[in-house]
Amino acid sequence: FVYILCSMIRKDDTDFGHYRLNVKDVAKTLGIEHHNNIYSSMYDLARRLRKQDLLLKTDEGTYLDIGWLSSTEIHTGKGFMEVSLDPRLKPYLLQLKEKFTKLKLGQVIQLKSYYSMRLYELSKQ
């Protein structure tokens, strides 16, 4: 889910927007079965991500404990959800000029474990 969100950020973006995701497309990409309640699955996924801690060490030597998302809005009758990344992630995701790795979303999404995704990232570096 994080990879999908990051793929929506453009290299010239100066601020985060509300990222609109088609629920069926995300479910298909992530391999979530359509016989389940897709909206419930997407809500659970976004809720877990919003509550997941991300610990970042800043350049000043302090640590920032933050969540990925600041908000999630699911529009069940319209087929989409809107999510907002936490604004304090801007220096780590916007206007990157160096120290970043390009990944192919279709390839990395197929990997099932955190470790295989991390190995893929390291090999692409």
Short mmCIF file of N, CA, C and O in Angstrom, two decimals:
data_model
loop_
_atom_site.label_atom_id
_atom_site.label_comp_id
_atom_site.label_asym_id
_atom_site.label_seq_id
_atom_site.Cartn_x
_atom_site.Cartn_y
_atom_site.Cartn_z
N PHE A 1 0.83 -1.19 0.00
CA PHE A 1 0.00 0.00 0.00
C PHE A 1 0.87 1.25 0.00
O PHE A 1 0.59 2.21 -0.70
N VAL A 2 1.95 1.22 0.78
CA VAL A 2 2.86 2.36 0.82
C VAL A 2 3.51 2.58 -0.54
O VAL A 2 3.63 3.72 -1.00
N TYR A 3 3.89 1.50 -1.21
CA TYR A 3 4.48 1.64 -2.54
C TYR A 3 3.48 2.28 -3.51
O TYR A 3 3.86 3.11 -4.34
N ILE A 4 2.24 1.88 -3.42
CA ILE A 4 1.21 2.46 -4.30
C ILE A 4 1.09 3.96 -4.03
O ILE A 4 1.05 4.77 -4.96
N LEU A 5 1.03 4.34 -2.76
CA LEU A 5 0.94 5.76 -2.42
C LEU A 5 2.16 6.54 -2.90
O LEU A 5 2.03 7.62 -3.49
N CYS A 6 3.33 5.98 -2.67
CA CYS A 6 4.55 6.68 -3.09
C CYS A 6 4.63 6.82 -4.60
O CYS A 6 5.20 7.79 -5.10
N SER A 7 4.05 5.88 -5.32
CA SER A 7 4.07 5.98 -6.78
C SER A 7 3.19 7.13 -7.28
O SER A 7 3.34 7.57 -8.42
N MET A 8 2.30 7.63 -6.44
CA MET A 8 1.42 8.73 -6.83
C MET A 8 2.08 10.10 -6.61
O MET A 8 1.59 11.11 -7.11
N ILE A 9 3.18 10.14 -5.90
CA ILE A 9 3.89 11.39 -5.65
C ILE A 9 4.72 11.71 -6.90
O ILE A 9 5.44 10.86 -7.41
N ARG A 10 4.59 12.91 -7.39
CA ARG A 10 5.32 13.35 -8.58
C ARG A 10 6.61 14.05 -8.15
O ARG A 10 6.67 14.68 -7.07
N LYS A 11 7.63 13.96 -8.98
CA LYS A 11 8.94 14.51 -8.60
C LYS A 11 8.92 16.01 -8.39
O LYS A 11 9.76 16.55 -7.67
N ASP A 12 7.97 16.72 -8.98
CA ASP A 12 7.91 18.17 -8.80
C ASP A 12 6.89 18.61 -7.75
O ASP A 12 6.68 19.81 -7.57
N ASP A 13 6.26 17.68 -7.05
CA ASP A 13 5.31 18.02 -5.99
C ASP A 13 6.04 18.76 -4.86
O ASP A 13 7.14 18.38 -4.47
N THR A 14 5.41 19.81 -4.36
CA THR A 14 5.98 20.55 -3.23
C THR A 14 5.18 20.32 -1.95
O THR A 14 5.59 20.73 -0.88
N ASP A 15 4.04 19.67 -2.10
CA ASP A 15 3.19 19.40 -0.94
C ASP A 15 2.41 18.11 -1.22
O ASP A 15 2.22 17.72 -2.36
N PHE A 16 1.98 17.46 -0.15
CA PHE A 16 1.14 16.29 -0.30
C PHE A 16 -0.29 16.73 -0.60
O PHE A 16 -0.75 17.75 -0.09
N GLY A 17 -0.97 15.97 -1.39
CA GLY A 17 -2.38 16.21 -1.63
C GLY A 17 -3.19 15.10 -0.97
O GLY A 17 -2.67 14.31 -0.19
N HIS A 18 -4.45 15.07 -1.31
CA HIS A 18 -5.28 13.94 -0.92
C HIS A 18 -5.20 12.97 -2.09
O HIS A 18 -5.61 13.30 -3.20
N TYR A 19 -4.65 11.81 -1.84
CA TYR A 19 -4.44 10.85 -2.92
C TYR A 19 -5.68 9.97 -3.06
O TYR A 19 -6.11 9.33 -2.11
N ARG A 20 -6.24 9.99 -4.26
CA ARG A 20 -7.47 9.24 -4.54
C ARG A 20 -7.10 7.91 -5.16
O ARG A 20 -6.41 7.85 -6.17
N LEU A 21 -7.58 6.84 -4.53
CA LEU A 21 -7.28 5.49 -4.98
C LEU A 21 -8.57 4.76 -5.33
O LEU A 21 -9.52 4.78 -4.54
N ASN A 22 -8.60 4.14 -6.48
CA ASN A 22 -9.73 3.31 -6.86
C ASN A 22 -9.67 2.03 -6.03
O ASN A 22 -8.68 1.30 -6.07
N VAL A 23 -10.71 1.75 -5.27
CA VAL A 23 -10.71 0.63 -4.32
C VAL A 23 -10.52 -0.71 -5.04
O VAL A 23 -9.71 -1.54 -4.61
N LYS A 24 -11.22 -0.93 -6.13
CA LYS A 24 -11.09 -2.20 -6.85
C LYS A 24 -9.70 -2.38 -7.44
O LYS A 24 -9.15 -3.48 -7.42
N ASP A 25 -9.12 -1.31 -7.96
CA ASP A 25 -7.78 -1.40 -8.54
C ASP A 25 -6.74 -1.73 -7.47
O ASP A 25 -5.85 -2.56 -7.68
N VAL A 26 -6.83 -1.08 -6.32
CA VAL A 26 -5.89 -1.35 -5.23
C VAL A 26 -6.06 -2.78 -4.73
O VAL A 26 -5.07 -3.49 -4.51
N ALA A 27 -7.31 -3.21 -4.57
CA ALA A 27 -7.56 -4.57 -4.11
C ALA A 27 -6.98 -5.59 -5.09
O ALA A 27 -6.35 -6.57 -4.69
N LYS A 28 -7.16 -5.34 -6.37
CA LYS A 28 -6.62 -6.25 -7.40
C LYS A 28 -5.09 -6.26 -7.35
O LYS A 28 -4.47 -7.32 -7.39
N THR A 29 -4.49 -5.09 -7.26
CA THR A 29 -3.03 -4.99 -7.20
C THR A 29 -2.46 -5.71 -5.99
O THR A 29 -1.43 -6.37 -6.08
N LEU A 30 -3.14 -5.59 -4.86
CA LEU A 30 -2.66 -6.21 -3.63
C LEU A 30 -3.13 -7.65 -3.46
O LEU A 30 -2.78 -8.30 -2.47
N GLY A 31 -3.91 -8.15 -4.39
CA GLY A 31 -4.36 -9.54 -4.32
C GLY A 31 -5.45 -9.79 -3.30
O GLY A 31 -5.58 -10.90 -2.78
N ILE A 32 -6.25 -8.77 -3.02
CA ILE A 32 -7.36 -8.93 -2.07
C ILE A 32 -8.55 -9.46 -2.85
O ILE A 32 -8.93 -8.91 -3.87
N GLU A 33 -9.10 -10.56 -2.36
CA GLU A 33 -10.20 -11.24 -3.05
C GLU A 33 -11.43 -10.35 -3.13
O GLU A 33 -11.77 -9.64 -2.20
N HIS A 34 -12.11 -10.43 -4.28
CA HIS A 34 -13.31 -9.62 -4.49
C HIS A 34 -14.55 -10.18 -3.80
O HIS A 34 -15.53 -9.48 -3.66
N HIS A 35 -14.51 -11.44 -3.37
CA HIS A 35 -15.69 -11.97 -2.71
C HIS A 35 -15.84 -11.44 -1.29
O HIS A 35 -16.90 -11.51 -0.71
N ASN A 36 -14.77 -10.90 -0.75
CA ASN A 36 -14.86 -10.25 0.56
C ASN A 36 -15.43 -8.85 0.36
O ASN A 36 -15.58 -8.37 -0.74
N ASN A 37 -15.71 -8.19 1.46
CA ASN A 37 -16.12 -6.80 1.39
C ASN A 37 -14.87 -5.96 1.16
O ASN A 37 -14.07 -5.75 2.07
N ILE A 38 -14.68 -5.51 -0.05
CA ILE A 38 -13.47 -4.79 -0.43
C ILE A 38 -13.30 -3.51 0.40
O ILE A 38 -12.21 -3.18 0.83
N TYR A 39 -14.39 -2.80 0.63
CA TYR A 39 -14.29 -1.55 1.38
C TYR A 39 -13.82 -1.80 2.80
O TYR A 39 -13.01 -1.05 3.34
N SER A 40 -14.31 -2.86 3.41
CA SER A 40 -13.89 -3.21 4.76
C SER A 40 -12.41 -3.57 4.77
O SER A 40 -11.67 -3.17 5.67
N SER A 41 -11.97 -4.32 3.77
CA SER A 41 -10.55 -4.69 3.67
C SER A 41 -9.67 -3.46 3.49
O SER A 41 -8.61 -3.35 4.11
N MET A 42 -10.09 -2.55 2.64
CA MET A 42 -9.32 -1.32 2.41
C MET A 42 -9.28 -0.46 3.66
O MET A 42 -8.25 0.13 4.00
N TYR A 43 -10.40 -0.38 4.35
CA TYR A 43 -10.46 0.40 5.59
C TYR A 43 -9.50 -0.19 6.62
O TYR A 43 -8.73 0.55 7.24
N ASP A 44 -9.53 -1.53 6.77
CA ASP A 44 -8.64 -2.18 7.74
C ASP A 44 -7.17 -1.95 7.38
O ASP A 44 -6.35 -1.67 8.25
N LEU A 45 -6.86 -2.06 6.10
CA LEU A 45 -5.50 -1.84 5.64
C LEU A 45 -5.03 -0.42 5.93
O LEU A 45 -3.96 -0.20 6.49
N ALA A 46 -5.84 0.56 5.58
CA ALA A 46 -5.49 1.96 5.81
C ALA A 46 -5.42 2.27 7.30
O ALA A 46 -4.54 3.01 7.75
N ARG A 47 -6.31 1.69 8.07
CA ARG A 47 -6.31 1.94 9.52
C ARG A 47 -5.05 1.38 10.17
O ARG A 47 -4.44 2.04 11.00
N ARG A 48 -4.64 0.18 9.76
CA ARG A 48 -3.41 -0.40 10.30
C ARG A 48 -2.21 0.46 9.92
O ARG A 48 -1.31 0.68 10.73
N LEU A 49 -2.20 0.94 8.69
CA LEU A 49 -1.09 1.77 8.23
C LEU A 49 -1.06 3.11 8.98
O LEU A 49 0.00 3.62 9.31
N ARG A 50 -2.22 3.66 9.26
CA ARG A 50 -2.29 4.93 9.98
C ARG A 50 -1.77 4.78 11.40
O ARG A 50 -1.18 5.70 11.96
N LYS A 51 -1.95 3.62 11.98
CA LYS A 51 -1.52 3.40 13.36
C LYS A 51 -0.12 2.81 13.48
O LYS A 51 0.43 2.72 14.56
N GLN A 52 0.47 2.41 12.35
CA GLN A 52 1.80 1.81 12.38
C GLN A 52 2.85 2.87 12.63
O GLN A 52 2.89 3.91 11.98
N ASP A 53 3.71 2.59 13.59
CA ASP A 53 4.78 3.54 13.92
C ASP A 53 5.89 3.47 12.89
O ASP A 53 6.26 2.42 12.40
N LEU A 54 6.42 4.63 12.58
CA LEU A 54 7.56 4.77 11.70
C LEU A 54 8.56 5.63 12.46
O LEU A 54 8.26 6.77 12.80
N LEU A 55 9.71 5.07 12.77
CA LEU A 55 10.72 5.79 13.56
C LEU A 55 11.82 6.27 12.62
O LEU A 55 12.49 5.47 11.98
N LEU A 56 11.98 7.58 12.52
CA LEU A 56 12.96 8.19 11.61
C LEU A 56 14.00 8.97 12.40
O LEU A 56 13.66 9.71 13.32
N LYS A 57 15.24 8.79 12.02
CA LYS A 57 16.31 9.58 12.63
C LYS A 57 16.52 10.81 11.76
O LYS A 57 16.73 10.70 10.56
N THR A 58 16.44 11.97 12.36
CA THR A 58 16.58 13.22 11.61
C THR A 58 18.06 13.58 11.49
O THR A 58 18.91 13.00 12.16
N ASP A 59 18.35 14.57 10.65
CA ASP A 59 19.72 15.03 10.48
C ASP A 59 20.29 15.63 11.76
O ASP A 59 21.50 15.65 11.96
N GLU A 60 19.43 16.12 12.61
CA GLU A 60 19.88 16.75 13.86
C GLU A 60 20.16 15.72 14.95
O GLU A 60 20.51 16.08 16.07
N GLY A 61 19.98 14.43 14.66
CA GLY A 61 20.25 13.38 15.63
C GLY A 61 19.08 13.08 16.55
O GLY A 61 19.23 12.34 17.52
N THR A 62 17.92 13.64 16.28
CA THR A 62 16.74 13.32 17.06
C THR A 62 15.93 12.24 16.33
O THR A 62 16.18 11.95 15.17
N TYR A 63 14.99 11.69 17.01
CA TYR A 63 14.15 10.66 16.42
C TYR A 63 12.70 11.15 16.32
O TYR A 63 12.19 11.76 17.24
N LEU A 64 12.10 10.86 15.19
CA LEU A 64 10.72 11.24 14.94
C LEU A 64 9.88 9.97 14.87
O LEU A 64 10.10 9.12 14.03
N ASP A 65 8.93 9.82 15.79
CA ASP A 65 8.02 8.69 15.80
C ASP A 65 6.72 9.18 15.17
O ASP A 65 6.07 10.07 15.69
N ILE A 66 6.36 8.60 14.04
CA ILE A 66 5.28 9.13 13.23
C ILE A 66 4.52 7.99 12.57
O ILE A 66 5.03 6.88 12.46
N GLY A 67 3.32 8.26 12.11
CA GLY A 67 2.56 7.30 11.32
C GLY A 67 2.61 7.71 9.86
O GLY A 67 2.90 8.86 9.53
N TRP A 68 2.35 6.77 8.96
CA TRP A 68 2.37 7.08 7.52
C TRP A 68 1.24 8.02 7.11
O TRP A 68 1.45 8.95 6.36
N LEU A 69 0.04 7.76 7.60
CA LEU A 69 -1.14 8.50 7.12
C LEU A 69 -1.67 9.43 8.20
O LEU A 69 -1.67 9.11 9.38
N SER A 70 -2.15 10.58 7.76
CA SER A 70 -2.82 11.49 8.69
C SER A 70 -4.33 11.30 8.64
O SER A 70 -5.02 11.55 9.62
N SER A 71 -4.85 10.85 7.48
CA SER A 71 -6.29 10.61 7.39
C SER A 71 -6.61 9.63 6.27
O SER A 71 -5.84 9.47 5.33
N THR A 72 -7.77 9.01 6.42
CA THR A 72 -8.30 8.08 5.41
C THR A 72 -9.79 8.34 5.28
O THR A 72 -10.49 8.46 6.28
N GLU A 73 -10.24 8.42 4.06
CA GLU A 73 -11.67 8.65 3.81
C GLU A 73 -12.11 7.64 2.74
O GLU A 73 -11.57 7.63 1.64
N ILE A 74 -13.07 6.79 3.09
CA ILE A 74 -13.54 5.77 2.15
C ILE A 74 -14.93 6.15 1.67
O ILE A 74 -15.83 6.39 2.47
N HIS A 75 -15.09 6.22 0.37
CA HIS A 75 -16.36 6.57 -0.25
C HIS A 75 -16.97 5.28 -0.82
O HIS A 75 -16.74 4.94 -1.99
N THR A 76 -17.74 4.58 0.00
CA THR A 76 -18.22 3.26 -0.38
C THR A 76 -19.12 3.28 -1.60
O THR A 76 -19.06 2.39 -2.42
N GLY A 77 -19.93 4.28 -1.75
CA GLY A 77 -20.85 4.32 -2.89
C GLY A 77 -20.20 4.79 -4.18
O GLY A 77 -20.78 4.66 -5.26
N LYS A 78 -18.98 5.33 -4.08
CA LYS A 78 -18.34 5.92 -5.25
C LYS A 78 -17.14 5.12 -5.75
O LYS A 78 -16.59 5.42 -6.80
N GLY A 79 -16.70 4.13 -4.99
CA GLY A 79 -15.64 3.24 -5.45
C GLY A 79 -14.22 3.74 -5.24
O GLY A 79 -13.30 3.21 -5.83
N PHE A 80 -14.04 4.75 -4.39
CA PHE A 80 -12.68 5.22 -4.18
C PHE A 80 -12.45 5.57 -2.71
O PHE A 80 -13.37 5.67 -1.92
N MET A 81 -11.18 5.72 -2.39
CA MET A 81 -10.78 6.18 -1.07
C MET A 81 -9.77 7.30 -1.24
O MET A 81 -9.08 7.37 -2.26
N GLU A 82 -9.74 8.20 -0.29
CA GLU A 82 -8.77 9.28 -0.29
C GLU A 82 -7.92 9.16 0.97
O GLU A 82 -8.46 8.99 2.06
N VAL A 83 -6.63 9.24 0.79
CA VAL A 83 -5.73 9.17 1.94
C VAL A 83 -4.79 10.37 1.89
O VAL A 83 -4.49 10.91 0.82
N SER A 84 -4.33 10.76 3.06
CA SER A 84 -3.38 11.86 3.18
C SER A 84 -2.18 11.37 3.97
O SER A 84 -2.33 10.79 5.04
N LEU A 85 -1.01 11.59 3.40
CA LEU A 85 0.22 11.26 4.10
C LEU A 85 0.48 12.30 5.19
O LEU A 85 0.10 13.46 5.04
N ASP A 86 1.11 11.88 6.26
CA ASP A 86 1.42 12.81 7.34
C ASP A 86 2.35 13.90 6.82
O ASP A 86 3.36 13.61 6.18
N PRO A 87 2.03 15.17 7.06
CA PRO A 87 2.83 16.28 6.53
C PRO A 87 4.29 16.27 6.97
O PRO A 87 5.15 16.78 6.27
N ARG A 88 4.59 15.65 8.11
CA ARG A 88 5.97 15.65 8.58
C ARG A 88 6.86 14.68 7.79
O ARG A 88 8.06 14.64 8.00
N LEU A 89 6.25 13.94 6.84
CA LEU A 89 7.02 13.07 5.96
C LEU A 89 7.54 13.79 4.72
O LEU A 89 8.26 13.21 3.92
N LYS A 90 7.18 15.05 4.55
CA LYS A 90 7.56 15.80 3.35
C LYS A 90 9.06 15.75 3.04
O LYS A 90 9.44 15.49 1.91
N PRO A 91 9.93 15.99 4.01
CA PRO A 91 11.36 16.00 3.66
C PRO A 91 11.87 14.63 3.19
O PRO A 91 12.91 14.54 2.55
N TYR A 92 11.13 13.58 3.51
CA TYR A 92 11.57 12.23 3.16
C TYR A 92 10.96 11.72 1.86
O TYR A 92 11.44 10.74 1.30
N LEU A 93 9.92 12.38 1.37
CA LEU A 93 9.22 11.88 0.18
C LEU A 93 9.05 12.91 -0.95
O LEU A 93 8.68 12.53 -2.06
N LEU A 94 9.27 14.18 -0.67
CA LEU A 94 9.07 15.21 -1.69
C LEU A 94 10.39 15.85 -2.13
O LEU A 94 11.31 15.99 -1.32
N GLN A 95 10.42 16.27 -3.40
CA GLN A 95 11.54 17.01 -3.95
C GLN A 95 12.88 16.28 -3.75
O GLN A 95 13.91 16.90 -3.46
N LEU A 96 12.87 14.97 -3.91
CA LEU A 96 14.09 14.20 -3.73
C LEU A 96 15.01 14.39 -4.93
O LEU A 96 14.62 14.21 -6.07
N LYS A 97 16.22 14.77 -4.66
CA LYS A 97 17.22 14.99 -5.71
C LYS A 97 18.32 13.94 -5.68
O LYS A 97 19.01 13.71 -6.65
N GLU A 98 18.51 13.32 -4.52
CA GLU A 98 19.54 12.30 -4.35
C GLU A 98 19.11 11.32 -3.27
O GLU A 98 18.12 11.56 -2.56
N LYS A 99 19.84 10.24 -3.15
CA LYS A 99 19.59 9.21 -2.14
C LYS A 99 18.17 8.65 -2.22
O LYS A 99 17.44 8.62 -1.23
N PHE A 100 17.76 8.25 -3.41
CA PHE A 100 16.48 7.59 -3.58
C PHE A 100 16.67 6.45 -4.57
O PHE A 100 17.66 6.42 -5.31
N THR A 101 15.76 5.51 -4.55
CA THR A 101 15.84 4.36 -5.44
C THR A 101 14.54 4.24 -6.21
O THR A 101 13.46 4.28 -5.62
N LYS A 102 14.64 4.10 -7.53
CA LYS A 102 13.46 3.87 -8.35
C LYS A 102 13.16 2.37 -8.36
O LYS A 102 14.05 1.56 -8.56
N LEU A 103 11.89 2.04 -8.14
CA LEU A 103 11.45 0.65 -8.16
C LEU A 103 10.34 0.49 -9.18
O LEU A 103 9.60 1.43 -9.46
N LYS A 104 10.20 -0.69 -9.71
CA LYS A 104 9.08 -0.99 -10.60
C LYS A 104 7.95 -1.53 -9.74
O LYS A 104 8.05 -2.61 -9.17
N LEU A 105 6.88 -0.75 -9.65
CA LEU A 105 5.76 -1.07 -8.77
C LEU A 105 5.21 -2.47 -9.05
O LEU A 105 4.96 -3.23 -8.12
N GLY A 106 5.04 -2.83 -10.30
CA GLY A 106 4.50 -4.14 -10.65
C GLY A 106 5.33 -5.29 -10.15
O GLY A 106 4.81 -6.34 -9.77
N GLN A 107 6.64 -5.10 -10.09
CA GLN A 107 7.52 -6.16 -9.62
C GLN A 107 7.54 -6.24 -8.10
O GLN A 107 7.47 -7.32 -7.53
N VAL A 108 7.64 -5.11 -7.44
CA VAL A 108 7.76 -5.12 -5.99
C VAL A 108 6.44 -5.54 -5.32
O VAL A 108 6.45 -6.19 -4.28
N ILE A 109 5.31 -5.23 -5.93
CA ILE A 109 4.01 -5.59 -5.36
C ILE A 109 3.82 -7.10 -5.33
O ILE A 109 3.15 -7.63 -4.47
N GLN A 110 4.44 -7.81 -6.27
CA GLN A 110 4.29 -9.26 -6.33
C GLN A 110 5.01 -9.96 -5.19
O GLN A 110 4.70 -11.11 -4.87
N LEU A 111 5.96 -9.30 -4.56
CA LEU A 111 6.69 -9.91 -3.46
C LEU A 111 5.80 -9.95 -2.22
O LEU A 111 5.07 -9.01 -1.94
N LYS A 112 5.87 -11.04 -1.50
CA LYS A 112 4.91 -11.26 -0.41
C LYS A 112 5.42 -10.91 0.98
O LYS A 112 4.65 -10.65 1.87
N SER A 113 6.72 -10.91 1.19
CA SER A 113 7.21 -10.65 2.54
C SER A 113 7.99 -9.35 2.60
O SER A 113 8.51 -8.86 1.58
N TYR A 114 8.08 -8.80 3.76
CA TYR A 114 8.86 -7.59 3.99
C TYR A 114 10.30 -7.81 3.55
O TYR A 114 10.92 -6.95 2.93
N TYR A 115 10.85 -8.98 3.89
CA TYR A 115 12.26 -9.26 3.61
C TYR A 115 12.54 -9.34 2.12
O TYR A 115 13.55 -8.84 1.65
N SER A 116 11.64 -9.97 1.36
CA SER A 116 11.86 -10.04 -0.09
C SER A 116 11.75 -8.65 -0.71
O SER A 116 12.50 -8.31 -1.62
N MET A 117 10.83 -7.81 -0.20
CA MET A 117 10.73 -6.44 -0.70
C MET A 117 12.00 -5.66 -0.37
O MET A 117 12.51 -4.91 -1.21
N ARG A 118 12.49 -5.84 0.81
CA ARG A 118 13.71 -5.13 1.23
C ARG A 118 14.91 -5.57 0.40
O ARG A 118 15.73 -4.75 -0.01
N LEU A 119 15.02 -6.88 0.14
CA LEU A 119 16.10 -7.39 -0.69
C LEU A 119 16.01 -6.82 -2.11
O LEU A 119 17.02 -6.47 -2.72
N TYR A 120 14.80 -6.72 -2.63
CA TYR A 120 14.59 -6.12 -3.95
C TYR A 120 15.08 -4.66 -3.95
O TYR A 120 15.78 -4.23 -4.85
N GLU A 121 14.71 -3.91 -2.91
CA GLU A 121 15.14 -2.51 -2.82
C GLU A 121 16.66 -2.42 -2.79
O GLU A 121 17.25 -1.59 -3.48
N LEU A 122 17.28 -3.25 -1.98
CA LEU A 122 18.74 -3.22 -1.86
C LEU A 122 19.42 -3.59 -3.18
O LEU A 122 20.43 -2.98 -3.55
N SER A 123 18.87 -4.55 -3.89
CA SER A 123 19.49 -4.94 -5.17
C SER A 123 19.32 -3.83 -6.21
O SER A 123 20.18 -3.66 -7.07
N LYS A 124 18.24 -3.06 -6.16
CA LYS A 124 18.03 -1.96 -7.09
C LYS A 124 18.93 -0.76 -6.79
O LYS A 124 19.18 0.05 -7.65
N GLN A 125 19.39 -0.67 -5.56
CA GLN A 125 20.28 0.44 -5.20
C GLN A 125 21.61 0.28 -5.92
O GLN A 125 22.32 1.16 -6.23
#
